[in-house]
Coordinates of C-alpha atoms in Angstrom, one line a residue:
L1 CA 106.0 116.1 69.1
S2 CA 107.9 114.4 71.9
P3 CA 105.8 111.2 71.8
L4 CA 106.8 110.7 68.2
F5 CA 110.5 110.5 69.1
H6 CA 110.3 108.5 72.3
S7 CA 109.3 104.8 71.8
S8 CA 107.0 103.4 74.4
P9 CA 107.9 100.1 76.0
A10 CA 106.5 97.1 74.0
M11 CA 103.7 95.1 75.5
V12 CA 104.7 91.5 76.4
R13 CA 102.7 89.0 74.3
V14 CA 102.1 85.6 75.8
S15 CA 100.7 82.5 74.2
Y16 CA 98.2 80.5 76.2
I17 CA 96.8 77.0 75.7
G18 CA 93.2 76.3 76.5
I19 CA 91.8 72.8 76.9
V20 CA 88.3 72.1 75.7
F21 CA 86.7 69.1 77.5
G22 CA 83.9 68.8 74.8
I23 CA 86.1 67.9 71.8
G24 CA 84.2 69.0 68.7
L25 CA 82.9 72.3 70.2
E26 CA 86.1 74.3 69.6
E27 CA 84.2 76.9 67.5
F28 CA 82.4 78.2 70.7
A29 CA 85.7 78.4 72.5
V30 CA 87.2 80.5 69.7
K31 CA 84.1 82.7 69.6
E32 CA 84.4 83.4 73.3
V33 CA 88.1 84.2 73.2
K34 CA 87.5 86.7 70.4
Q35 CA 84.6 88.2 72.3
K36 CA 86.5 88.6 75.6
C37 CA 89.7 89.8 73.9
P38 CA 89.2 91.2 70.4
N39 CA 93.0 91.6 70.0
A40 CA 93.7 87.9 70.5
I41 CA 95.5 86.1 67.8
I42 CA 94.3 82.5 67.4
Q43 CA 97.3 80.4 66.5
S44 CA 95.7 76.9 66.5
A45 CA 92.1 75.7 66.8
E46 CA 91.8 72.5 64.9
V47 CA 88.4 70.8 65.3
G48 CA 88.7 67.5 67.0
H49 CA 91.9 68.4 68.9
G50 CA 90.2 70.0 72.0
V51 CA 93.1 72.5 72.2
I52 CA 92.9 76.3 71.5
I53 CA 96.2 78.2 71.3
F54 CA 96.0 82.0 71.3
E55 CA 98.3 84.9 71.9
V56 CA 97.4 88.1 73.7
E57 CA 99.1 91.0 75.3
E58 CA 99.7 90.3 78.9
G59 CA 97.3 92.1 81.1
S60 CA 95.0 93.2 78.2
F61 CA 92.1 91.1 79.5
D62 CA 91.2 88.7 82.3
F63 CA 91.7 85.3 80.8
F64 CA 90.3 83.7 83.9
D65 CA 86.9 85.0 82.7
V66 CA 87.0 82.6 79.7
K67 CA 84.7 79.9 81.1
C68 CA 84.7 77.5 78.1
F69 CA 88.1 75.9 79.1
S70 CA 88.4 73.1 81.5
G71 CA 92.1 73.8 81.7
L72 CA 94.2 76.9 80.9
G73 CA 98.0 77.3 80.8
V74 CA 101.0 79.1 79.5
F75 CA 101.8 77.6 76.1
V76 CA 105.4 76.4 75.7
G77 CA 105.5 74.4 72.5
E78 CA 104.3 71.6 70.3
D79 CA 106.0 68.7 68.5
T80 CA 105.2 65.8 66.3
I81 CA 105.2 62.2 67.5
A82 CA 107.0 59.7 65.2
P83 CA 104.8 57.2 63.4
Q84 CA 106.4 54.2 65.1
F85 CA 104.7 55.2 68.4
I86 CA 101.2 55.3 66.8
H87 CA 98.9 52.4 66.0
T88 CA 97.7 52.2 62.4
E89 CA 94.4 50.6 63.6
Q90 CA 92.2 50.9 66.6
R91 CA 93.8 49.3 69.5
R92 CA 93.8 49.8 73.3
A93 CA 97.0 51.4 74.7
K94 CA 99.3 49.2 76.7
P95 CA 102.1 50.2 79.1
C96 CA 105.4 50.8 77.3
D97 CA 108.2 48.4 78.1
D98 CA 111.0 51.0 77.4
I99 CA 109.9 54.5 78.6
D100 CA 113.3 55.9 77.8
A101 CA 112.6 55.3 74.1
L102 CA 109.7 57.6 74.1
P103 CA 110.3 61.1 72.6
F104 CA 108.7 63.1 75.4
K105 CA 111.8 63.5 77.4
Q106 CA 113.5 65.1 74.4
F107 CA 110.5 67.4 74.0
G108 CA 110.9 68.6 77.6
M109 CA 114.7 69.1 77.4
M110 CA 114.5 71.0 74.1
A111 CA 111.6 73.4 75.0
K112 CA 112.2 77.0 75.9
W113 CA 110.9 77.4 79.5
D114 CA 112.4 80.7 80.7
D115 CA 109.6 83.0 79.3
A116 CA 106.9 80.6 80.3
V117 CA 108.0 80.3 83.9
K118 CA 108.3 84.1 84.2
A119 CA 104.8 84.6 82.8
L120 CA 103.5 82.0 85.3
R121 CA 105.1 83.7 88.2
R122 CA 103.5 87.0 87.2
V123 CA 100.1 85.4 87.4
V124 CA 100.4 82.7 90.1
P125 CA 102.4 83.4 93.3
L126 CA 104.8 80.5 93.8
P127 CA 107.1 79.7 96.7
P128 CA 110.9 79.9 96.1
S129 CA 111.2 76.1 95.6
P130 CA 107.8 74.9 94.2
T131 CA 106.7 71.3 93.9
F132 CA 105.4 70.0 90.5
R133 CA 103.8 67.1 88.7
V134 CA 103.0 66.2 85.1
S135 CA 99.5 65.5 83.8
C136 CA 98.6 64.1 80.3
R137 CA 95.5 64.0 78.2
R138 CA 95.7 61.6 75.3
I139 CA 93.5 61.2 72.3
G140 CA 94.1 58.5 69.7
F141 CA 95.6 55.1 69.4
H142 CA 99.2 55.0 70.6
K143 CA 101.7 52.4 71.7
F144 CA 102.0 54.0 75.2
T145 CA 99.7 55.1 77.9
S146 CA 99.2 58.6 79.4
M147 CA 101.2 57.5 82.5
D148 CA 104.1 56.5 80.3
A149 CA 104.1 59.9 78.5
S150 CA 103.8 61.7 81.9
A151 CA 106.7 59.7 83.3
S152 CA 108.9 60.4 80.2
F153 CA 108.2 64.1 80.2
G154 CA 108.6 64.4 84.0
A155 CA 112.0 62.8 83.7
A156 CA 113.1 65.8 81.7
I157 CA 111.8 68.3 84.2
F158 CA 113.5 66.3 87.0
D159 CA 116.8 66.5 85.2
L160 CA 116.4 70.2 84.6
S161 CA 115.6 70.7 88.3
E162 CA 119.1 69.5 89.2
D163 CA 120.7 72.0 86.9
S164 CA 121.5 75.3 88.7
T165 CA 121.1 77.3 85.5
S166 CA 117.7 76.0 84.7
P167 CA 114.5 77.9 85.6
F168 CA 113.4 74.7 87.5
S169 CA 116.4 74.7 89.8
G170 CA 115.4 73.4 93.2
W171 CA 112.0 72.2 92.1
K172 CA 110.8 68.9 93.6
V173 CA 108.3 66.2 92.6
N174 CA 105.1 65.9 94.6
L175 CA 102.1 64.2 92.9
K176 CA 99.6 65.0 95.6
Y177 CA 100.5 68.5 97.0
F178 CA 101.9 70.4 94.0
D179 CA 102.3 74.1 93.3
V180 CA 102.8 73.8 89.5
E181 CA 101.3 71.3 87.0
F182 CA 102.9 70.6 83.7
I183 CA 100.2 69.8 81.1
M184 CA 100.5 67.6 78.0
C185 CA 97.9 67.2 75.3
I186 CA 98.6 64.4 72.9
V187 CA 96.2 64.3 70.0
R188 CA 97.1 61.6 67.6
E189 CA 100.5 62.6 66.1
K190 CA 100.6 66.1 67.8
C191 CA 101.9 66.8 71.3
Y192 CA 101.2 70.2 73.0
F193 CA 102.7 71.1 76.4
G194 CA 102.8 74.0 78.8
L195 CA 102.4 75.2 82.4
S196 CA 99.0 75.1 83.9
L197 CA 97.4 78.1 85.5
H198 CA 95.2 75.8 87.6
R199 CA 96.1 75.2 91.2
P200 CA 94.8 72.4 93.5
K201 CA 91.3 73.1 94.9
P202 CA 91.8 74.6 98.3
W203 CA 88.9 72.5 99.7
E204 CA 90.6 69.3 98.8
L205 CA 93.8 70.3 100.6
E206 CA 91.9 71.5 103.6
V207 CA 90.0 68.2 103.9
A208 CA 93.2 66.3 103.4
E209 CA 94.9 68.3 106.2
S210 CA 92.0 67.7 108.6
A211 CA 92.1 64.0 107.8
K212 CA 95.8 63.9 108.6
G213 CA 95.1 65.6 111.9
E214 CA 92.3 63.1 112.8
R215 CA 94.6 60.2 112.2
G216 CA 97.0 61.5 114.7
S217 CA 99.7 58.9 115.3
Q218 CA 98.6 56.7 112.3
S219 CA 101.1 56.2 109.5
E220 CA 101.2 58.8 106.9
S221 CA 103.5 57.1 104.5
G222 CA 100.8 57.2 101.8
L223 CA 100.7 61.0 101.8
K224 CA 104.3 61.9 102.4
G225 CA 106.6 62.7 99.6
E226 CA 110.3 62.5 99.4
G227 CA 112.0 64.6 102.1
E228 CA 108.9 65.1 104.3
V229 CA 109.0 64.4 108.0
D230 CA 106.3 63.3 110.4
K231 CA 104.5 66.0 112.3
S232 CA 105.4 64.5 115.6
E233 CA 109.1 64.6 114.7
K234 CA 108.9 68.3 113.8
Q235 CA 107.3 69.1 117.1
K236 CA 110.0 67.3 118.9
E237 CA 112.6 69.3 117.1
G238 CA 110.7 72.5 118.0
K239 CA 110.1 73.5 114.4
E240 CA 106.9 75.1 113.3
D241 CA 104.7 72.8 111.2
K242 CA 104.2 74.8 108.0
P243 CA 101.5 74.0 105.5
L244 CA 102.4 71.9 102.5
N245 CA 101.9 74.9 100.4
A246 CA 100.0 78.2 100.3
L247 CA 96.8 76.6 99.1
T248 CA 95.9 74.8 102.3
T249 CA 94.0 77.9 103.4
F250 CA 91.0 79.5 101.7
S251 CA 92.0 81.2 98.5
N252 CA 90.4 84.1 96.7
H253 CA 92.3 83.4 93.5
P254 CA 90.0 83.9 90.5
F255 CA 90.6 80.5 89.1
D256 CA 89.8 78.8 92.4
Q257 CA 86.5 80.5 92.5
R258 CA 85.4 78.8 89.2
N259 CA 84.7 75.6 91.2
R260 CA 81.0 76.5 91.9
L261 CA 79.8 73.0 92.9
C262 CA 79.7 71.9 96.4
S263 CA 78.4 68.4 95.7
S264 CA 78.7 66.4 92.5
R265 CA 77.9 63.0 91.0
P266 CA 79.7 60.6 88.6
T267 CA 77.3 61.6 85.8
A268 CA 77.4 65.4 86.4
L269 CA 78.7 67.6 83.6
R270 CA 81.8 69.7 84.1
P271 CA 81.0 73.4 84.4
S272 CA 83.1 74.2 81.3
L273 CA 81.1 71.7 79.2
S274 CA 77.8 73.1 80.6
Y275 CA 78.9 76.5 79.5
L276 CA 79.6 75.3 76.0
L277 CA 76.1 73.8 75.9
L278 CA 74.7 77.2 76.9
L279 CA 76.7 79.0 74.2
A280 CA 75.1 76.7 71.7
C281 CA 71.7 77.9 72.9
N282 CA 72.3 81.5 71.9
I283 CA 70.7 82.8 75.1
Q284 CA 69.2 86.3 75.0
A285 CA 68.3 88.7 77.8
G286 CA 65.1 87.8 79.5
D287 CA 65.1 84.1 78.4
V288 CA 63.6 81.4 80.6
V289 CA 66.1 78.6 80.7
V290 CA 65.0 75.1 81.9
D291 CA 66.9 71.9 82.4
P292 CA 64.3 69.1 82.8
M293 CA 66.9 66.6 83.9
A294 CA 69.2 68.9 85.9
G295 CA 70.7 66.4 88.4
V296 CA 72.7 68.6 90.8
N297 CA 71.8 71.8 88.9
T298 CA 75.2 72.2 87.1
I299 CA 73.7 73.7 83.9
P300 CA 71.2 76.1 85.6
L301 CA 73.9 77.4 87.9
E302 CA 76.3 78.0 85.1
A303 CA 73.5 79.8 83.2
C304 CA 72.9 82.3 86.1
L305 CA 76.6 82.8 87.0
S306 CA 78.2 83.0 83.5
F307 CA 76.0 85.5 81.6
S308 CA 75.8 89.2 82.2
H309 CA 72.3 89.7 80.8
P310 CA 69.4 88.8 83.1
I311 CA 67.8 85.4 82.6
I312 CA 65.5 83.1 84.7
A313 CA 66.7 79.5 85.2
F314 CA 64.9 76.4 86.5
G315 CA 66.3 73.0 87.2
G316 CA 64.5 69.8 88.1
D317 CA 65.1 66.1 88.6
F318 CA 63.0 63.1 89.5
T319 CA 65.0 61.8 92.5
Q320 CA 64.8 63.4 95.9
A321 CA 68.6 62.8 96.4
C322 CA 69.6 64.9 93.4
C323 CA 67.2 67.7 94.4
A324 CA 68.7 67.8 97.8
E325 CA 72.3 68.0 96.5
G326 CA 71.1 70.6 93.9
E327 CA 69.7 72.7 96.7
T328 CA 73.1 72.5 98.5
N329 CA 74.8 73.7 95.4
I330 CA 72.5 76.6 95.0
R331 CA 73.1 77.7 98.6
Y332 CA 76.8 77.3 98.1
A333 CA 76.8 79.4 94.9
R334 CA 74.6 82.2 96.5
S335 CA 76.7 82.4 99.7
R336 CA 79.8 84.5 99.7
R337 CA 80.5 83.8 103.4
T338 CA 83.8 82.1 103.9
H339 CA 82.9 79.9 106.8
E340 CA 79.6 78.7 105.4
R341 CA 81.2 77.7 102.1
R342 CA 84.0 75.9 103.8
S343 CA 81.6 74.1 106.1
L344 CA 79.3 73.0 103.3
K345 CA 82.2 71.7 101.2
S346 CA 84.0 69.8 103.9
Q347 CA 80.7 68.2 105.1
W348 CA 80.0 67.1 101.5
D349 CA 83.5 65.6 101.1
T350 CA 83.2 63.7 104.3
I351 CA 79.7 62.3 103.5
Y352 CA 80.7 61.4 99.9
T353 CA 83.9 59.6 101.0
E354 CA 82.0 57.6 103.7
K355 CA 79.2 56.6 101.3
R356 CA 81.7 55.5 98.6
R357 CA 83.5 53.4 101.2
E358 CA 80.3 51.7 102.3
A359 CA 79.3 51.0 98.7
R360 CA 82.6 49.4 97.9
E361 CA 82.5 47.2 101.0
R362 CA 79.1 45.9 99.9
V363 CA 80.4 45.1 96.5
E364 CA 83.4 43.3 97.9
R365 CA 81.3 41.2 100.2
G366 CA 79.0 40.2 97.4
E367 CA 76.0 41.6 99.2
K368 CA 75.1 44.3 96.7
E369 CA 71.6 45.5 97.3
K370 CA 69.8 46.5 94.1
K371 CA 66.8 48.7 94.9
R372 CA 65.3 49.5 91.5
K373 CA 62.9 52.4 91.4
R374 CA 61.7 53.3 88.0
G375 CA 64.6 51.7 86.3
R376 CA 67.6 53.0 88.3
E377 CA 69.7 51.7 91.3
D378 CA 70.1 53.4 94.6
I379 CA 73.6 52.1 95.0
G380 CA 75.4 50.6 92.0
E381 CA 78.7 48.9 91.4
G382 CA 80.4 52.2 91.2
G383 CA 79.2 53.3 94.6
E384 CA 76.8 55.9 93.5
V385 CA 76.1 58.3 96.4
Y386 CA 72.6 59.4 97.5
I387 CA 72.2 62.1 100.1
E388 CA 68.5 62.1 101.2
T389 CA 68.5 65.5 103.0
P390 CA 70.1 68.8 102.2
I391 CA 73.4 69.4 104.0
Q392 CA 73.1 72.0 106.8
P393 CA 76.3 73.9 107.7
H394 CA 77.6 73.4 111.3
L395 CA 79.2 76.6 112.4
S396 CA 80.6 77.7 115.8
E397 CA 79.3 80.8 117.5
V398 CA 82.4 82.8 116.3
E399 CA 82.0 81.7 112.7
R400 CA 78.3 82.6 112.8
E401 CA 79.1 86.1 114.0
E402 CA 81.7 86.5 111.2
D403 CA 79.2 85.2 108.7
K404 CA 76.6 87.7 109.8
K405 CA 79.0 90.5 109.0
E406 CA 79.6 89.0 105.6
E407 CA 75.9 88.3 104.8
R408 CA 75.6 91.4 102.7
K409 CA 78.1 89.8 100.2
D410 CA 75.6 87.1 99.3
I411 CA 74.3 87.4 95.8
H412 CA 70.8 86.8 94.4
L413 CA 70.4 84.1 91.8
P414 CA 67.2 84.0 89.6
L415 CA 67.3 80.2 90.0
D416 CA 65.0 77.6 91.5
G417 CA 65.6 73.9 91.9
L418 CA 62.4 71.7 91.9
Q419 CA 61.5 68.0 91.9
W420 CA 59.5 66.9 88.9
D421 CA 59.2 64.2 86.3
A422 CA 60.6 65.2 82.9
R423 CA 57.6 63.4 81.3
A424 CA 55.2 65.9 83.0
I425 CA 57.0 69.3 83.4
P426 CA 54.9 71.7 85.6
F427 CA 55.0 74.6 83.1
R428 CA 52.4 76.2 80.9
S429 CA 52.5 75.5 77.2
N430 CA 54.6 77.9 75.1
S431 CA 56.2 79.4 78.2
V432 CA 59.9 78.5 77.9
D433 CA 62.5 80.0 75.6
V434 CA 65.4 77.5 76.0
M435 CA 65.5 73.8 77.1
V436 CA 69.0 72.5 77.7
S437 CA 69.9 69.2 79.2
D438 CA 72.4 66.4 79.4
L439 CA 70.1 63.4 78.7
P440 CA 70.8 60.0 80.3
F441 CA 73.1 57.9 78.1
G442 CA 71.9 54.6 79.5
M443 CA 75.4 53.6 80.8
R444 CA 75.7 54.6 84.5
V445 CA 72.1 55.4 84.9
G446 CA 69.3 53.4 83.3
N447 CA 69.8 51.6 79.9
S448 CA 68.7 51.9 76.3
R449 CA 65.4 50.1 77.0
I450 CA 64.5 52.6 79.7
N451 CA 65.6 55.5 77.5
Q452 CA 63.1 54.5 74.9
R453 CA 60.3 55.0 77.4
I454 CA 61.7 58.3 78.8
Y455 CA 62.9 60.0 75.6
S456 CA 59.6 60.0 73.7
K457 CA 57.5 61.5 76.5
A458 CA 60.3 63.9 77.5
F459 CA 60.6 65.2 74.0
S460 CA 56.8 65.7 73.8
E461 CA 56.9 67.7 77.0
M462 CA 59.8 69.9 75.8
H463 CA 57.9 70.5 72.6
R464 CA 54.8 71.5 74.6
V465 CA 56.4 74.0 76.9
L466 CA 58.7 75.6 74.3
R467 CA 57.6 78.8 72.6
K468 CA 57.5 79.2 68.9
G469 CA 61.1 79.7 67.9
G470 CA 62.3 78.3 71.2
R471 CA 65.6 76.3 71.2
A472 CA 66.4 72.9 72.7
V473 CA 70.0 71.9 73.1
L474 CA 70.5 68.3 74.1
L475 CA 73.5 66.1 74.7
T476 CA 73.0 62.4 74.2
L477 CA 74.4 59.1 73.0
E478 CA 71.1 57.8 71.7
R479 CA 71.4 59.0 68.1
N480 CA 69.0 56.6 66.4
L481 CA 66.4 57.1 69.1
V482 CA 66.5 60.9 68.7
R483 CA 66.3 60.7 64.9
R484 CA 63.2 58.4 65.1
I485 CA 61.5 60.8 67.6
L486 CA 62.2 63.9 65.4
E487 CA 60.7 62.1 62.4
E488 CA 57.5 61.8 64.4
M489 CA 57.6 65.5 65.4
P490 CA 57.9 67.6 62.2
T491 CA 57.4 70.9 64.1
L492 CA 60.6 70.2 66.2
Q493 CA 63.2 70.8 63.6
L494 CA 66.9 69.8 63.8
D495 CA 69.0 73.0 63.3
K496 CA 72.5 71.6 63.8
E497 CA 74.3 68.5 65.1
W498 CA 77.8 68.4 66.5
P499 CA 79.7 65.2 67.1
V500 CA 81.4 65.5 70.5
D501 CA 83.9 63.5 72.4
V502 CA 83.2 63.6 76.1
G503 CA 85.6 61.6 78.2
G504 CA 86.2 59.1 75.4
L505 CA 82.4 58.7 74.6
D506 CA 81.4 59.7 71.0
V507 CA 78.1 61.6 71.7
S508 CA 76.1 64.1 69.8
L509 CA 74.9 67.6 70.6
Y510 CA 71.6 68.6 69.0
R511 CA 70.2 72.0 68.6
L512 CA 66.4 71.9 67.9
I513 CA 64.1 74.7 67.1
K514 CA 60.3 74.7 67.5
A515 CA 58.8 75.8 64.2

């Protein structure tokens, strides 16, 4: 009977805030949270806010395994924005003349940060005096910009850092190399804020460090924050040059490993949004999943890496450049060798930066070369990057020997990337269970006139290869075109449509079923 008379220590319950990039798909995020942690209490999950607040017992489940969130943090509080800071009609936000008049500094000063900072330190190892920055995501029509809100909120954290009794005592601002990121989500009249569990991608910091070393004696005023000293001055003083933070080396932190793409493009989906599209497909064990316009294979990779039941995935694209980058992403995802992954990522970052610089120079000189092939530009005004051949990792002899020892860690992915035309998919009829794709919107790639030619034939091909009862989940901006095509295909029935906000674009997600 002794257990009846001795009270066990109470489990610490912590509230987390999850940010959904595809606003309008919150139902799938709630479903995944409840599936991964049945004891979770959903505190807030309003459709159209893109924010899920849930409370769980600390250590009861691995919340890094929740893949539907593009951002995750320790929830601190929420507040309401006064009506005088909100436009009554649709208007573009303009910089605020008086930032001190905004209410966000008061929100930061009044919030209870002690428990949140303790919870963050238990999950993410932090140095004694971390650096921080404030990031803001804003939805709605306000009389201030996201930068204004970040500056007002950051002023409160800066004031608290000078207070010796505050949990932020000794913290310093650093917008580029930061250890902690304060997140704000402003949705119309609501403001949610917390401490992000994200950390800077280790690859970005490694590339930045190598770039600093190559510049040598060049000025580094653009990268230095307050209180930093040149590397040469440190060497003269005989002090050891320490990294800017612990993330400049390769990290095995679970959240860092979620960045599965080695190369990307301006039109590529985020992995979290790709996962939400796959949840809408209701994928079953043994399904054949195909993305007919895969780009750099974001959706097929997420399908193979995120689901425990076995599936077979295929991704294809029309352009050779996308197929080459997709092949690099597949090799990057399969490999668990440290040096090969670092080499692939650093090479891609170098090539991407150089191609973007060349494209911008051509635009500035007014000598933009438009090479239209089947309705798309090789290099557009935005400096779209094309890599014609797959990236091959360049490793030293020592790194190759170390990689051979780690070769057994490589994983097998039932995934193939091919080059094809979505209007003539090389599959047998009635052979595919799921078709999922991010169709071209006609903004950065192509236009509405080109989409009218592509969509009708692509839908016919998807209808042909789908089995009876097969599902097609498609994200697009061409609503009228999709409705007109579905009227001509009575056997391809619309099951459900979700209005989704993706980066400020009001698009639609369709789930179709072959009758």
